[in-house]
């Protein structure tokens, strides 16, 4: 095993191109920086298929060894998933820690998780990842393995570790099941109260948390790095028509989000999969914008959220020349895209307008007649409904035209009303 230095990890990045697809090199650099390492060199190459023993070929392996030694690197980061044996063989040859793409993402998640649930989810994913790699920590005892009468402490230790890991995984899963039940109860309460949920989704670092803070007045952590926030946050937002929605900020996606991470964060991502509307936040200045949008939609399909209506938000227009905030609509006039800047506040009012339009279809309009003695009901209507017009006669009686959510109809039980058709 290799101990992790307290700070200043120097990393060599390895990025290979394979026939049939590849990861993104720039994303690897951003992941490395987000993990707190200092990339000192990038080794690139191309192959038809990975080498079964070292992942890279013999020539590239020698090159990598030279780079590690000449730059005094502490860790080698691969932009690809490695098998346990490949990781173990590479560490034995290079003499430094080797971390694959999945392990790197898990390391970042471990640094970012703040809530009880988030920490449990990260630990669960890490333990499942570690369970296939236990043997590399006990290579100095491998010679003590054998048959009957020759079973040594190395194998005994591995068996103990596997048993303890399995027990811990079971305990964490039981705790997460309890947390999921609590989240499910919260979602059921919102559904009974007919409060719609809007989930912010998108590629990590697209500006979701900044937009969330701007819309809700919250102060969740937002920074120019991948996975700046990991734990989901829920806040109430009142739209222009006085209708309340619950806005959820979810974990950001990346290209080819590992399946084990999708599974581990199922309860977190469920805020997106059970939302009434997805606000897909997109960094408008990114060159490969269309490809990133496709990757996000693929992850949404993986968590069965691809059928939920979407409102696209093209963020960071302040970084583009001559682009003004505006709303794009479909052929029926329905909002489908909002151009804005969450950092500067440009176009935030347009997003509120678009959300108001999208959630106005279920509202009802009533003409209400209130006596002077029903001032308490009038005050509640001003809080819960949108007052379109009001007339007060000489005796103090009120005639109001209100637009309201059907769940507040109980306020009008003692009031004479007439339905108004639009």
PDB file of C-alpha atoms in Angstrom, residues 113-288:
ATOM      1  CA  UNK A 113     -19.829  15.067   0.937  1.00  0.00           C
ATOM      2  CA  UNK A 114     -21.160  17.059   3.898  1.00  0.00           C
ATOM      3  CA  UNK A 115     -24.486  15.535   4.899  1.00  0.00           C
ATOM      4  CA  UNK A 116     -24.968  12.254   6.746  1.00  0.00           C
ATOM      5  CA  UNK A 117     -26.584  10.703   3.683  1.00  0.00           C
ATOM      6  CA  UNK A 118     -23.894  11.942   1.319  1.00  0.00           C
ATOM      7  CA  UNK A 119     -21.102  10.544   3.476  1.00  0.00           C
ATOM      8  CA  UNK A 120     -22.856   7.183   3.684  1.00  0.00           C
ATOM      9  CA  UNK A 121     -23.315   7.059  -0.088  1.00  0.00           C
ATOM     10  CA  UNK A 122     -19.649   7.891  -0.696  1.00  0.00           C
ATOM     11  CA  UNK A 123     -18.477   5.304   1.825  1.00  0.00           C
ATOM     12  CA  UNK A 124     -20.719   2.667   0.251  1.00  0.00           C
ATOM     13  CA  UNK A 125     -19.355   3.359  -3.234  1.00  0.00           C
ATOM     14  CA  UNK A 126     -15.766   3.385  -1.934  1.00  0.00           C
ATOM     15  CA  UNK A 127     -16.156   0.089  -0.094  1.00  0.00           C
ATOM     16  CA  UNK A 128     -17.659  -1.595  -3.151  1.00  0.00           C
ATOM     17  CA  UNK A 129     -14.774  -0.249  -5.233  1.00  0.00           C
ATOM     18  CA  UNK A 130     -12.225  -1.355  -2.604  1.00  0.00           C
ATOM     19  CA  UNK A 131     -13.677  -4.832  -2.182  1.00  0.00           C
ATOM     20  CA  UNK A 132     -12.275  -5.882  -5.566  1.00  0.00           C
ATOM     21  CA  UNK A 133      -8.836  -4.452  -4.758  1.00  0.00           C
ATOM     22  CA  UNK A 134      -8.123  -5.865  -1.309  1.00  0.00           C
ATOM     23  CA  UNK A 135      -5.365  -8.181  -2.454  1.00  0.00           C
ATOM     24  CA  UNK A 136      -2.911  -5.434  -3.409  1.00  0.00           C
ATOM     25  CA  UNK A 137      -2.590  -4.357   0.217  1.00  0.00           C
ATOM     26  CA  UNK A 138      -1.263  -7.763   1.242  1.00  0.00           C
ATOM     27  CA  UNK A 139       1.137  -8.679  -1.560  1.00  0.00           C
ATOM     28  CA  UNK A 140       3.968  -9.047   0.967  1.00  0.00           C
ATOM     29  CA  UNK A 141       2.089 -12.026   2.457  1.00  0.00           C
ATOM     30  CA  UNK A 142       1.174 -13.779  -0.778  1.00  0.00           C
ATOM     31  CA  UNK A 143       4.044 -16.252  -0.447  1.00  0.00           C
ATOM     32  CA  UNK A 144       2.407 -17.593   2.715  1.00  0.00           C
ATOM     33  CA  UNK A 145      -0.673 -18.852   0.884  1.00  0.00           C
ATOM     34  CA  UNK A 146      -1.034 -22.562   0.315  1.00  0.00           C
ATOM     35  CA  UNK A 147      -3.223 -25.617   0.631  1.00  0.00           C
ATOM     36  CA  UNK A 148      -4.287 -27.619   3.665  1.00  0.00           C
ATOM     37  CA  UNK A 149      -1.911 -27.015   6.551  1.00  0.00           C
ATOM     38  CA  UNK A 150      -0.237 -24.168   4.708  1.00  0.00           C
ATOM     39  CA  UNK A 151      -2.877 -21.439   5.130  1.00  0.00           C
ATOM     40  CA  UNK A 152      -0.960 -18.335   6.224  1.00  0.00           C
ATOM     41  CA  UNK A 153      -1.862 -15.027   7.860  1.00  0.00           C
ATOM     42  CA  UNK A 154      -2.006 -13.299   4.483  1.00  0.00           C
ATOM     43  CA  UNK A 155      -5.023 -15.257   3.337  1.00  0.00           C
ATOM     44  CA  UNK A 156      -6.555 -15.120   6.816  1.00  0.00           C
ATOM     45  CA  UNK A 157      -6.239 -11.333   6.820  1.00  0.00           C
ATOM     46  CA  UNK A 158      -7.858 -11.083   3.390  1.00  0.00           C
ATOM     47  CA  UNK A 159     -10.766 -13.230   4.503  1.00  0.00           C
ATOM     48  CA  UNK A 160     -11.188 -11.085   7.600  1.00  0.00           C
ATOM     49  CA  UNK A 161     -11.090  -7.899   5.552  1.00  0.00           C
ATOM     50  CA  UNK A 162     -13.657  -9.209   3.099  1.00  0.00           C
ATOM     51  CA  UNK A 163     -15.973 -10.239   5.915  1.00  0.00           C
ATOM     52  CA  UNK A 164     -15.648  -6.866   7.668  1.00  0.00           C
ATOM     53  CA  UNK A 165     -16.194  -5.043   4.377  1.00  0.00           C
ATOM     54  CA  UNK A 166     -19.306  -7.076   3.663  1.00  0.00           C
ATOM     55  CA  UNK A 167     -20.659  -6.349   7.145  1.00  0.00           C
ATOM     56  CA  UNK A 168     -19.978  -2.627   6.828  1.00  0.00           C
ATOM     57  CA  UNK A 169     -21.590  -2.493   3.369  1.00  0.00           C
ATOM     58  CA  UNK A 170     -24.695  -4.175   4.786  1.00  0.00           C
ATOM     59  CA  UNK A 171     -24.858  -1.692   7.696  1.00  0.00           C
ATOM     60  CA  UNK A 172     -24.499   1.316   5.397  1.00  0.00           C
ATOM     61  CA  UNK A 173     -27.157  -0.019   3.035  1.00  0.00           C
ATOM     62  CA  UNK A 174     -29.581  -0.427   5.955  1.00  0.00           C
ATOM     63  CA  UNK A 175     -28.959   3.170   7.074  1.00  0.00           C
ATOM     64  CA  UNK A 176     -29.404   4.471   3.529  1.00  0.00           C
ATOM     65  CA  UNK A 177     -32.680   2.555   3.265  1.00  0.00           C
ATOM     66  CA  UNK A 178     -33.924   4.440   6.343  1.00  0.00           C
ATOM     67  CA  UNK A 179     -32.824   7.788   4.870  1.00  0.00           C
ATOM     68  CA  UNK A 180     -34.542   6.901   1.585  1.00  0.00           C
ATOM     69  CA  UNK A 181     -37.792   6.152   3.454  1.00  0.00           C
ATOM     70  CA  UNK A 182     -37.593   9.601   5.062  1.00  0.00           C
ATOM     71  CA  UNK A 183     -37.000  11.232   1.667  1.00  0.00           C
ATOM     72  CA  UNK A 184     -39.887   9.243   0.221  1.00  0.00           C
ATOM     73  CA  UNK A 185     -42.180  10.486   3.004  1.00  0.00           C
ATOM     74  CA  UNK A 186     -41.115  14.056   2.273  1.00  0.00           C
ATOM     75  CA  UNK A 187     -41.856  13.628  -1.433  1.00  0.00           C
ATOM     76  CA  UNK A 188     -45.266  12.123  -0.624  1.00  0.00           C
ATOM     77  CA  UNK A 189     -46.123  15.089   1.595  1.00  0.00           C
ATOM     78  CA  UNK A 190     -45.228  17.505  -1.199  1.00  0.00           C
ATOM     79  CA  UNK A 191     -47.362  15.522  -3.637  1.00  0.00           C
ATOM     80  CA  UNK A 192     -50.344  15.530  -1.245  1.00  0.00           C
ATOM     81  CA  UNK A 193     -49.951  19.274  -0.804  1.00  0.00           C
ATOM     82  CA  UNK A 194     -49.675  19.544  -4.602  1.00  0.00           C
ATOM     83  CA  UNK A 195     -46.410  21.453  -4.376  1.00  0.00           C
ATOM     84  CA  UNK A 196     -44.500  20.807  -7.624  1.00  0.00           C
ATOM     85  CA  UNK A 197     -40.801  19.929  -7.484  1.00  0.00           C
ATOM     86  CA  UNK A 198     -38.309  21.417  -9.934  1.00  0.00           C
ATOM     87  CA  UNK A 199     -34.870  19.763 -10.073  1.00  0.00           C
ATOM     88  CA  UNK A 200     -31.767  21.507 -11.380  1.00  0.00           C
ATOM     89  CA  UNK A 201     -29.726  19.057 -13.449  1.00  0.00           C
ATOM     90  CA  UNK A 202     -26.770  19.379 -15.760  1.00  0.00           C
ATOM     91  CA  UNK A 203     -23.089  18.825 -16.305  1.00  0.00           C
ATOM     92  CA  UNK A 204     -20.975  19.560 -13.259  1.00  0.00           C
ATOM     93  CA  UNK A 205     -19.648  23.125 -13.180  1.00  0.00           C
ATOM     94  CA  UNK A 206     -22.441  24.404 -15.442  1.00  0.00           C
ATOM     95  CA  UNK A 207     -23.556  26.838 -12.735  1.00  0.00           C
ATOM     96  CA  UNK A 208     -26.415  24.948 -11.060  1.00  0.00           C
ATOM     97  CA  UNK A 209     -25.478  25.914  -7.499  1.00  0.00           C
ATOM     98  CA  UNK A 210     -24.961  29.567  -8.449  1.00  0.00           C
ATOM     99  CA  UNK A 211     -28.389  29.597 -10.101  1.00  0.00           C
ATOM    100  CA  UNK A 212     -29.908  27.861  -7.070  1.00  0.00           C
ATOM    101  CA  UNK A 213     -28.455  30.504  -4.739  1.00  0.00           C
ATOM    102  CA  UNK A 214     -29.678  33.332  -6.978  1.00  0.00           C
ATOM    103  CA  UNK A 215     -33.249  31.978  -7.118  1.00  0.00           C
ATOM    104  CA  UNK A 216     -33.611  30.984  -3.463  1.00  0.00           C
ATOM    105  CA  UNK A 217     -31.290  33.305  -1.569  1.00  0.00           C
ATOM    106  CA  UNK A 218     -29.521  30.223  -0.185  1.00  0.00           C
ATOM    107  CA  UNK A 219     -25.801  30.125   0.494  1.00  0.00           C
ATOM    108  CA  UNK A 220     -24.727  26.674  -0.650  1.00  0.00           C
ATOM    109  CA  UNK A 221     -21.125  26.252  -1.735  1.00  0.00           C
ATOM    110  CA  UNK A 222     -20.432  27.143  -5.363  1.00  0.00           C
ATOM    111  CA  UNK A 223     -17.003  27.189  -6.987  1.00  0.00           C
ATOM    112  CA  UNK A 224     -15.324  26.847 -10.386  1.00  0.00           C
ATOM    113  CA  UNK A 225     -14.512  23.168  -9.963  1.00  0.00           C
ATOM    114  CA  UNK A 226     -16.065  19.795 -10.709  1.00  0.00           C
ATOM    115  CA  UNK A 227     -18.476  18.468  -8.070  1.00  0.00           C
ATOM    116  CA  UNK A 228     -18.257  21.622  -5.943  1.00  0.00           C
ATOM    117  CA  UNK A 229     -21.484  20.493  -4.291  1.00  0.00           C
ATOM    118  CA  UNK A 230     -22.507  16.902  -3.785  1.00  0.00           C
ATOM    119  CA  UNK A 231     -25.432  16.826  -1.379  1.00  0.00           C
ATOM    120  CA  UNK A 232     -28.930  17.677  -2.653  1.00  0.00           C
ATOM    121  CA  UNK A 233     -30.497  20.844  -1.262  1.00  0.00           C
ATOM    122  CA  UNK A 234     -34.216  21.717  -1.276  1.00  0.00           C
ATOM    123  CA  UNK A 235     -35.664  25.215  -0.977  1.00  0.00           C
ATOM    124  CA  UNK A 236     -39.092  26.780  -1.451  1.00  0.00           C
ATOM    125  CA  UNK A 237     -39.489  29.345  -4.247  1.00  0.00           C
ATOM    126  CA  UNK A 238     -42.543  31.571  -4.778  1.00  0.00           C
ATOM    127  CA  UNK A 239     -43.303  32.332  -8.429  1.00  0.00           C
ATOM    128  CA  UNK A 240     -44.822  35.485  -9.863  1.00  0.00           C
ATOM    129  CA  UNK A 241     -48.344  34.013  -9.559  1.00  0.00           C
ATOM    130  CA  UNK A 242     -47.788  33.347  -5.831  1.00  0.00           C
ATOM    131  CA  UNK A 243     -47.534  29.630  -6.480  1.00  0.00           C
ATOM    132  CA  UNK A 244     -44.892  27.804  -4.463  1.00  0.00           C
ATOM    133  CA  UNK A 245     -42.515  25.258  -5.922  1.00  0.00           C
ATOM    134  CA  UNK A 246     -39.736  23.218  -4.331  1.00  0.00           C
ATOM    135  CA  UNK A 247     -36.395  23.727  -6.073  1.00  0.00           C
ATOM    136  CA  UNK A 248     -33.841  20.911  -5.745  1.00  0.00           C
ATOM    137  CA  UNK A 249     -30.130  21.264  -6.500  1.00  0.00           C
ATOM    138  CA  UNK A 250     -28.681  17.856  -7.439  1.00  0.00           C
ATOM    139  CA  UNK A 251     -25.193  16.437  -7.966  1.00  0.00           C
ATOM    140  CA  UNK A 252     -23.627  17.374 -11.300  1.00  0.00           C
ATOM    141  CA  UNK A 253     -23.129  14.834 -14.071  1.00  0.00           C
ATOM    142  CA  UNK A 254     -20.011  14.087 -16.086  1.00  0.00           C
ATOM    143  CA  UNK A 255     -19.295  12.103 -19.230  1.00  0.00           C
ATOM    144  CA  UNK A 256     -19.759   8.390 -18.660  1.00  0.00           C
ATOM    145  CA  UNK A 257     -20.711   8.710 -14.995  1.00  0.00           C
ATOM    146  CA  UNK A 258     -19.655   5.312 -13.567  1.00  0.00           C
ATOM    147  CA  UNK A 259     -22.589   2.951 -13.111  1.00  0.00           C
ATOM    148  CA  UNK A 260     -21.609   2.144  -9.523  1.00  0.00           C
ATOM    149  CA  UNK A 261     -21.812   5.849  -8.691  1.00  0.00           C
ATOM    150  CA  UNK A 262     -25.235   6.113 -10.308  1.00  0.00           C
ATOM    151  CA  UNK A 263     -26.339   3.150  -8.190  1.00  0.00           C
ATOM    152  CA  UNK A 264     -24.765   4.492  -4.995  1.00  0.00           C
ATOM    153  CA  UNK A 265     -26.366   7.911  -5.423  1.00  0.00           C
ATOM    154  CA  UNK A 266     -29.734   6.564  -6.472  1.00  0.00           C
ATOM    155  CA  UNK A 267     -31.573   8.190  -3.552  1.00  0.00           C
ATOM    156  CA  UNK A 268     -29.924  11.556  -4.260  1.00  0.00           C
ATOM    157  CA  UNK A 269     -30.660  11.378  -7.965  1.00  0.00           C
ATOM    158  CA  UNK A 270     -34.227  10.337  -7.178  1.00  0.00           C
ATOM    159  CA  UNK A 271     -35.016  14.008  -6.529  1.00  0.00           C
ATOM    160  CA  UNK A 272     -34.481  14.406 -10.261  1.00  0.00           C
ATOM    161  CA  UNK A 273     -36.237  11.195 -11.296  1.00  0.00           C
ATOM    162  CA  UNK A 274     -39.422  12.131  -9.364  1.00  0.00           C
ATOM    163  CA  UNK A 275     -39.483  15.860 -10.174  1.00  0.00           C
ATOM    164  CA  UNK A 276     -42.348  17.522 -12.047  1.00  0.00           C
ATOM    165  CA  UNK A 277     -39.917  19.548 -14.158  1.00  0.00           C
ATOM    166  CA  UNK A 278     -36.190  19.373 -14.891  1.00  0.00           C
ATOM    167  CA  UNK A 279     -34.291  22.617 -15.366  1.00  0.00           C
ATOM    168  CA  UNK A 280     -31.320  21.544 -17.494  1.00  0.00           C
ATOM    169  CA  UNK A 281     -28.532  24.065 -16.825  1.00  0.00           C
ATOM    170  CA  UNK A 282     -26.024  24.323 -19.676  1.00  0.00           C
ATOM    171  CA  UNK A 283     -22.741  26.253 -19.919  1.00  0.00           C
ATOM    172  CA  UNK A 284     -23.460  28.134 -23.143  1.00  0.00           C
ATOM    173  CA  UNK A 285     -19.794  29.026 -23.794  1.00  0.00           C
ATOM    174  CA  UNK A 286     -18.595  25.402 -23.876  1.00  0.00           C
ATOM    175  CA  UNK A 287     -17.475  24.360 -27.356  1.00  0.00           C
ATOM    176  CA  UNK A 288     -18.812  20.793 -27.106  1.00  0.00           C
TER     177      UNK A 288
END
